[in-house]
């Protein structure tokens, strides 16, 4: 069966809709059938963008997924934000800038993606303890490809080394890895097979690398869409018939 | 006894508003491979340029069949040629030039 590929982190400048359209068209040309674009946390603004983006994606035969990037400073702020936004977005990613936030995000079932934005190894907190907490929740480790393309020399060497360690830990604790582009322009977008090839640089084998751009992101979307559907009751339980249908 | 080397041919699309000379393109390709895998790793790739069309921005390269993924990663890591922004995509991979041309035409029609 042919794989369906997803890029869960396209980052066009949303105030420039022409560039956004070009990036979505490019992603479609490159073979992605599902894309997620982070929208601002303001509810009214987010709704406006989500509607616009859904329309553009439909024109390009791509499935659009709404995503929110949370950047809390404290675990308490993270909990407040999750309470406020979880049911409004299909994907919630937490940008972990501190260890306390990373630990709280790893514990919480409402978090889909753990993202460590800093290329500095000391500010990436995906260690064994973090992976163990994550394996008990349903979160995945998100690895962005953009820094691998933009960094040069020793900085890229250090990043590759850190990513190799993180990928090995994730594999040991069975934490799914999602590889996304983080692209801010069309020229930073790569084909799914090229993303998988870049993922092999941090020692993922080819099937796992391909899963990181297809199976793993699709599993998150499927799970969350089911949860957000009005027929969802609890995991494994959904409403089949109601009212007159029951007679 | 001479061991027959298995090879793979890769059709590439150069995505940029600029045009590049063959040498500039080849230098960028080698530099990307050397930066990622070092001179030892680059020596194993058996990289060679088979064809280059500057006007249309297409190229065909040949690599050792065991090194396809490494070369694909190196190609994906290229973001500029002669300091001008660029993205290079692999359109098709094949074991013979004949099959590559067939796949390449299908890829172009698909786009």
Short mmCIF file of C-alpha atoms in Angstrom, two decimals:
data_model
loop_
_atom_site.label_atom_id
_atom_site.label_comp_id
_atom_site.label_asym_id
_atom_site.label_seq_id
_atom_site.Cartn_x
_atom_site.Cartn_y
_atom_site.Cartn_z
CA UNK A 1 0.00 0.00 0.00
CA UNK A 2 1.28 3.48 -0.85
CA UNK A 3 2.28 5.60 2.09
CA UNK A 4 0.53 8.89 2.81
CA UNK A 5 3.04 11.55 3.83
CA UNK A 6 2.49 14.35 6.32
CA UNK A 7 4.42 17.45 7.28
CA UNK A 8 3.14 18.58 10.67
CA UNK A 9 5.13 21.80 10.89
CA UNK A 10 4.98 24.17 7.96
CA UNK A 11 5.72 27.70 9.16
CA UNK A 12 4.79 30.22 6.47
CA UNK A 13 4.34 33.87 7.37
CA UNK A 14 0.57 33.90 7.91
CA UNK A 15 0.33 37.65 7.34
CA UNK A 16 1.58 37.03 3.77
CA UNK A 17 -1.14 34.81 2.27
CA UNK A 18 0.55 34.70 -1.16
CA UNK A 19 3.66 33.09 0.33
CA UNK A 20 1.46 30.74 2.36
CA UNK A 21 -0.38 29.68 -0.82
CA UNK A 22 2.91 29.07 -2.62
CA UNK A 23 4.24 26.96 0.25
CA UNK A 24 1.08 24.85 0.44
CA UNK A 25 1.14 24.31 -3.35
CA UNK A 26 4.81 23.35 -3.14
CA UNK A 27 4.16 20.89 -0.30
CA UNK A 28 1.42 19.32 -2.42
CA UNK A 29 3.78 19.09 -5.44
CA UNK A 30 6.43 17.44 -3.31
CA UNK A 31 4.06 14.64 -2.35
CA UNK A 32 2.52 15.61 1.01
CA UNK A 33 -1.16 14.81 1.43
CA UNK A 34 -1.53 16.22 4.93
CA UNK A 35 0.00 19.35 6.41
CA UNK A 36 -0.23 21.21 9.70
CA UNK A 37 0.45 24.91 10.10
CA UNK A 38 0.74 26.47 13.57
CA UNK A 39 -1.72 29.31 14.10
CA UNK A 40 -1.60 32.07 16.73
CA UNK A 41 -3.13 31.21 20.13
CA UNK A 42 -5.72 34.01 19.97
CA UNK A 43 -9.03 32.18 19.42
CA UNK A 44 -10.67 34.63 16.97
CA UNK A 45 -7.50 35.08 14.90
CA UNK A 46 -6.88 31.33 14.90
CA UNK A 47 -10.40 30.60 13.61
CA UNK A 48 -9.93 33.11 10.77
CA UNK A 49 -6.60 31.59 9.75
CA UNK A 50 -7.84 28.01 10.06
CA UNK A 51 -10.74 28.74 7.69
CA UNK A 52 -8.46 30.47 5.16
CA UNK A 53 -5.83 27.73 5.32
CA UNK A 54 -8.42 24.96 5.02
CA UNK A 55 -9.68 26.59 1.81
CA UNK A 56 -6.18 26.92 0.31
CA UNK A 57 -5.35 23.33 1.22
CA UNK A 58 -8.58 22.07 -0.34
CA UNK A 59 -7.65 23.81 -3.63
CA UNK A 60 -4.33 21.96 -3.56
CA UNK A 61 -5.81 18.56 -2.62
CA UNK A 62 -4.07 18.57 0.76
CA UNK A 63 -5.67 17.74 4.09
CA UNK A 64 -5.21 20.63 6.56
CA UNK A 65 -4.62 20.05 10.26
CA UNK A 66 -4.90 22.87 12.78
CA UNK A 67 -1.91 23.08 15.10
CA UNK A 68 -1.09 25.19 18.11
CA UNK A 69 2.43 25.70 19.43
CA UNK A 70 2.44 26.35 23.16
CA UNK A 71 5.43 28.18 24.63
CA UNK A 72 4.73 28.23 28.38
CA UNK A 73 7.30 29.55 30.83
CA UNK A 74 6.12 27.42 33.75
CA UNK A 75 4.35 24.03 34.16
CA UNK A 76 1.39 25.89 35.69
CA UNK A 77 1.05 28.08 32.60
CA UNK A 78 1.19 24.95 30.43
CA UNK A 79 -1.73 23.39 32.32
CA UNK A 80 -3.77 26.58 31.95
CA UNK A 81 -3.08 26.75 28.22
CA UNK A 82 -3.93 23.08 27.70
CA UNK A 83 -7.24 23.53 29.54
CA UNK A 84 -8.06 26.51 27.34
CA UNK A 85 -7.00 25.22 23.91
CA UNK A 86 -6.93 21.40 23.81
CA UNK A 87 -10.40 20.95 22.36
CA UNK A 88 -9.96 23.71 19.78
CA UNK A 89 -6.97 22.33 17.85
CA UNK A 90 -6.18 19.00 16.23
CA UNK A 91 -2.52 19.10 17.28
CA UNK A 92 -0.97 20.63 20.36
CA UNK A 93 2.81 20.94 20.37
CA UNK A 94 4.78 22.16 23.36
CA UNK A 95 8.00 24.07 22.72
CA UNK A 96 10.05 22.95 25.71
CA UNK A 97 12.39 25.78 26.72
CA UNK A 98 12.86 24.61 30.32
CA UNK A 99 13.23 21.26 32.00
CA UNK A 100 10.20 21.80 34.25
CA UNK A 101 7.95 22.51 31.27
CA UNK A 102 9.41 19.53 29.36
CA UNK A 103 8.67 17.17 32.27
CA UNK A 104 5.11 18.44 32.69
CA UNK A 105 4.47 18.20 28.93
CA UNK A 106 5.82 14.65 28.84
CA UNK A 107 3.41 13.61 31.62
CA UNK A 108 0.30 15.16 30.12
CA UNK A 109 -1.98 13.06 27.87
CA UNK A 110 -3.26 16.20 26.15
CA UNK A 111 0.13 16.97 24.58
CA UNK A 112 0.76 15.52 21.11
CA UNK A 113 4.26 16.71 20.27
CA UNK A 114 7.29 17.57 22.34
CA UNK A 115 9.50 20.02 20.47
CA UNK A 116 12.91 21.16 21.64
CA UNK A 117 13.56 24.29 19.58
CA UNK A 118 17.07 25.08 20.77
CA UNK A 119 19.98 23.50 18.85
CA UNK A 120 22.12 23.90 22.00
CA UNK A 121 22.50 20.38 23.55
CA UNK A 122 22.22 21.87 27.08
CA UNK A 123 18.77 23.27 26.30
CA UNK A 124 17.37 20.03 24.91
CA UNK A 125 15.83 18.03 27.71
CA UNK A 126 14.93 14.75 26.02
CA UNK A 127 16.81 12.38 28.32
CA UNK A 128 15.88 8.95 29.72
CA UNK A 129 13.62 10.37 32.45
CA UNK A 130 11.78 12.51 29.90
CA UNK A 131 11.40 9.52 27.55
CA UNK A 132 10.04 7.31 30.32
CA UNK A 133 7.39 9.90 31.20
CA UNK A 134 6.56 10.37 27.51
CA UNK A 135 6.18 6.62 26.92
CA UNK A 136 3.39 6.56 29.53
CA UNK A 137 1.53 9.43 27.86
CA UNK A 138 0.72 9.57 24.15
CA UNK A 139 3.13 12.29 23.12
CA UNK A 140 5.69 11.99 20.32
CA UNK A 141 9.11 13.55 19.93
CA UNK A 142 9.12 16.10 17.11
CA UNK A 143 12.38 16.66 15.23
CA UNK A 144 12.58 19.64 12.91
CA UNK A 145 14.73 19.38 9.80
CA UNK A 146 15.19 23.14 9.28
CA UNK A 147 18.13 23.56 11.72
CA UNK A 148 19.94 20.70 9.97
CA UNK A 149 19.72 22.66 6.72
CA UNK A 150 20.51 26.11 8.06
CA UNK A 151 23.25 25.36 10.59
CA UNK A 152 26.81 24.93 9.40
CA UNK A 153 30.05 23.46 10.77
CA UNK A 154 30.44 22.60 14.47
CA UNK A 155 26.90 23.71 15.37
CA UNK A 156 25.43 21.18 12.91
CA UNK A 157 27.84 18.48 14.09
CA UNK A 158 26.72 19.04 17.72
CA UNK A 159 23.06 19.02 16.68
CA UNK A 160 23.44 15.75 14.74
CA UNK A 161 25.16 14.17 17.72
CA UNK A 162 22.39 15.30 20.08
CA UNK A 163 19.66 14.12 17.70
CA UNK A 164 21.36 10.72 17.43
CA UNK A 165 21.24 10.36 21.23
CA UNK A 166 17.62 11.53 21.40
CA UNK A 167 16.54 9.13 18.62
CA UNK A 168 18.25 6.21 20.39
CA UNK A 169 16.51 7.08 23.70
CA UNK A 170 13.16 7.45 21.95
CA UNK A 171 13.59 4.05 20.30
CA UNK A 172 14.52 2.41 23.61
CA UNK A 173 11.43 3.79 25.38
CA UNK A 174 9.18 3.32 22.32
CA UNK A 175 8.40 7.01 21.98
CA UNK A 176 7.23 7.70 18.40
CA UNK A 177 9.35 10.17 16.45
CA UNK A 178 7.76 12.69 14.09
CA UNK A 179 10.06 14.37 11.58
CA UNK A 180 8.74 17.69 10.28
CA UNK A 181 10.22 20.42 8.11
CA UNK A 182 9.72 23.58 10.18
CA UNK A 183 10.12 25.29 6.80
CA UNK A 184 9.63 29.06 6.68
CA UNK A 185 10.10 29.26 2.89
CA UNK A 186 9.50 27.04 -0.15
CA UNK A 187 13.20 26.39 -0.62
CA UNK A 188 13.43 24.80 2.82
CA UNK A 189 10.80 22.20 1.93
CA UNK A 190 12.04 18.74 1.06
CA UNK A 191 10.34 15.66 -0.42
CA UNK A 192 9.20 13.01 2.11
CA UNK A 193 11.90 10.56 0.96
CA UNK A 194 14.51 13.31 1.35
CA UNK A 195 13.26 14.03 4.87
CA UNK A 196 13.56 10.30 5.62
CA UNK A 197 17.09 10.30 4.17
CA UNK A 198 17.99 13.23 6.45
CA UNK A 199 16.47 11.32 9.37
CA UNK A 200 18.87 8.43 8.67
CA UNK A 201 21.67 10.87 9.60
CA UNK A 202 20.65 10.43 13.24
CA UNK A 203 20.72 6.67 12.88
CA UNK A 204 17.06 5.94 12.25
CA UNK A 205 16.74 2.90 9.99
CA UNK A 206 14.90 3.49 6.71
CA UNK A 207 11.48 2.04 7.74
CA UNK A 208 11.51 4.04 11.01
CA UNK A 209 12.55 7.18 9.11
CA UNK A 210 9.66 6.73 6.67
CA UNK A 211 7.26 6.06 9.58
CA UNK A 212 8.39 9.38 11.09
CA UNK A 213 6.98 11.25 8.07
CA UNK A 214 3.94 9.06 7.46
CA UNK A 215 2.67 6.50 9.97
CA UNK A 216 3.48 8.34 13.21
CA UNK A 217 2.00 11.76 12.30
CA UNK A 218 -1.06 10.09 10.75
CA UNK A 219 -1.66 8.10 13.94
CA UNK A 220 -1.74 11.34 15.97
CA UNK A 221 -4.20 12.97 13.57
CA UNK A 222 -6.46 9.91 13.48
CA UNK A 223 -6.54 9.67 17.28
CA UNK A 224 -7.22 13.38 17.78
CA UNK A 225 -9.88 13.66 15.09
CA UNK A 226 -11.69 10.77 16.71
CA UNK A 227 -11.45 12.50 20.10
CA UNK A 228 -12.68 15.82 18.72
CA UNK A 229 -15.62 14.23 16.91
CA UNK A 230 -19.02 14.77 18.62
CA UNK A 231 -19.55 10.99 18.71
CA UNK A 232 -16.50 10.36 20.92
CA UNK A 233 -17.26 9.24 24.48
CA UNK A 234 -13.99 7.76 25.76
CA UNK A 235 -11.04 5.91 24.16
CA UNK A 236 -12.58 2.87 22.44
CA UNK A 237 -16.14 4.05 23.06
CA UNK A 238 -18.09 6.13 20.57
CA UNK A 239 -21.70 6.93 19.92
CA UNK A 240 -23.08 4.84 17.06
CA UNK A 241 -26.77 5.64 17.27
CA UNK A 242 -28.84 8.13 19.25
CA UNK A 243 -32.43 9.38 19.53
CA UNK A 244 -34.72 7.96 16.86
CA UNK A 245 -31.93 5.78 15.40
CA UNK A 246 -32.13 3.54 18.51
CA UNK A 247 -35.65 2.39 17.82
CA UNK B 1 38.41 -11.43 -10.89
CA UNK B 2 36.83 -8.02 -11.27
CA UNK B 3 33.72 -7.37 -9.17
CA UNK B 4 30.94 -5.67 -11.08
CA UNK B 5 29.88 -2.49 -9.29
CA UNK B 6 26.14 -1.96 -9.00
CA UNK B 7 25.12 1.62 -9.62
CA UNK B 8 22.09 3.80 -9.31
CA UNK B 9 21.18 6.76 -11.48
CA UNK B 10 19.40 9.73 -9.88
CA UNK B 11 17.43 12.37 -11.81
CA UNK B 12 17.58 15.72 -10.00
CA UNK B 13 15.56 18.91 -10.26
CA UNK B 14 17.28 22.15 -9.30
CA UNK B 15 14.66 24.42 -7.75
CA UNK B 16 15.85 28.03 -7.93
CA UNK B 17 15.16 31.29 -9.70
CA UNK B 18 18.86 31.38 -10.71
CA UNK B 19 20.75 29.30 -13.28
CA UNK B 20 24.02 27.61 -12.42
CA UNK B 21 26.98 26.46 -14.47
CA UNK B 22 27.68 22.73 -14.46
CA UNK B 23 30.86 23.22 -12.42
CA UNK B 24 29.08 25.33 -9.80
CA UNK B 25 26.42 22.65 -9.41
CA UNK B 26 28.93 19.81 -9.20
CA UNK B 27 31.05 21.70 -6.65
CA UNK B 28 27.98 22.26 -4.47
CA UNK B 29 27.11 18.55 -4.70
CA UNK B 30 30.61 17.39 -3.75
CA UNK B 31 30.85 19.97 -0.95
CA UNK B 32 27.55 18.74 0.52
CA UNK B 33 28.71 15.11 0.46
CA UNK B 34 32.12 15.97 1.94
CA UNK B 35 30.59 18.19 4.66
CA UNK B 36 28.24 15.42 5.80
CA UNK B 37 30.35 12.29 5.36
CA UNK B 38 33.96 13.48 5.05
CA UNK B 39 36.41 12.67 2.27
CA UNK B 40 36.45 8.97 3.20
CA UNK B 41 32.65 8.73 2.99
CA UNK B 42 32.59 10.78 -0.22
CA UNK B 43 35.12 8.44 -1.82
CA UNK B 44 32.70 5.52 -1.33
CA UNK B 45 29.77 7.22 -3.07
CA UNK B 46 31.22 6.87 -6.59
CA UNK B 47 29.48 10.14 -7.43
CA UNK B 48 29.63 11.21 -11.09
CA UNK B 49 27.67 13.72 -13.14
CA UNK B 50 26.13 12.05 -16.20
CA UNK B 51 24.06 14.88 -17.64
CA UNK B 52 23.21 18.50 -16.86
CA UNK B 53 20.69 20.86 -18.39
CA UNK B 54 21.30 24.38 -17.14
CA UNK B 55 18.28 25.91 -18.87
CA UNK B 56 15.71 23.47 -17.52
CA UNK B 57 17.51 22.87 -14.20
CA UNK B 58 17.75 19.08 -14.49
CA UNK B 59 20.71 16.84 -13.77
CA UNK B 60 21.47 13.12 -13.79
CA UNK B 61 24.08 11.69 -11.44
CA UNK B 62 25.43 8.19 -10.87
CA UNK B 63 26.24 6.75 -7.42
CA UNK B 64 27.13 3.37 -5.90
CA UNK B 65 23.92 1.48 -5.11
CA UNK B 66 24.78 1.14 -1.40
CA UNK B 67 25.21 4.90 -1.02
CA UNK B 68 21.93 6.16 -2.47
CA UNK B 69 20.46 7.21 0.88
CA UNK B 70 23.66 9.02 1.89
CA UNK B 71 23.75 10.93 -1.37
CA UNK B 72 20.02 11.67 -1.10
CA UNK B 73 20.62 13.14 2.38
CA UNK B 74 23.57 15.19 1.12
CA UNK B 75 21.49 16.50 -1.80
CA UNK B 76 18.66 17.42 0.58
CA UNK B 77 21.12 19.34 2.77
CA UNK B 78 22.05 21.73 -0.07
CA UNK B 79 20.47 25.14 0.55
CA UNK B 80 22.66 27.33 -1.67
CA UNK B 81 24.86 27.19 -4.74
CA UNK B 82 27.37 30.05 -5.13
CA UNK B 83 25.58 31.82 -2.23
CA UNK B 84 22.23 31.80 -4.09
CA UNK B 85 19.30 29.99 -2.42
CA UNK B 86 18.36 26.66 -3.95
CA UNK B 87 16.63 23.36 -3.21
CA UNK B 88 17.52 20.18 -5.09
CA UNK B 89 14.99 17.38 -5.29
CA UNK B 90 15.43 13.77 -6.39
CA UNK B 91 12.83 13.07 -9.08
CA UNK B 92 13.63 9.43 -9.79
CA UNK B 93 16.12 6.68 -8.93
CA UNK B 94 16.89 3.74 -11.19
CA UNK B 95 19.45 1.07 -11.97
CA UNK B 96 19.67 1.87 -15.69
CA UNK B 97 19.58 5.10 -17.63
CA UNK B 98 16.79 3.75 -19.84
CA UNK B 99 14.50 3.06 -16.87
CA UNK B 100 15.50 6.38 -15.30
CA UNK B 101 14.35 8.28 -18.39
CA UNK B 102 11.03 6.42 -18.28
CA UNK B 103 10.51 7.21 -14.56
CA UNK B 104 11.72 10.76 -15.07
CA UNK B 105 9.12 11.40 -17.80
CA UNK B 106 6.43 9.94 -15.52
CA UNK B 107 7.58 12.20 -12.64
CA UNK B 108 7.48 15.28 -14.88
CA UNK B 109 3.98 14.39 -16.10
CA UNK B 110 2.92 13.84 -12.48
CA UNK B 111 4.00 17.38 -11.59
#
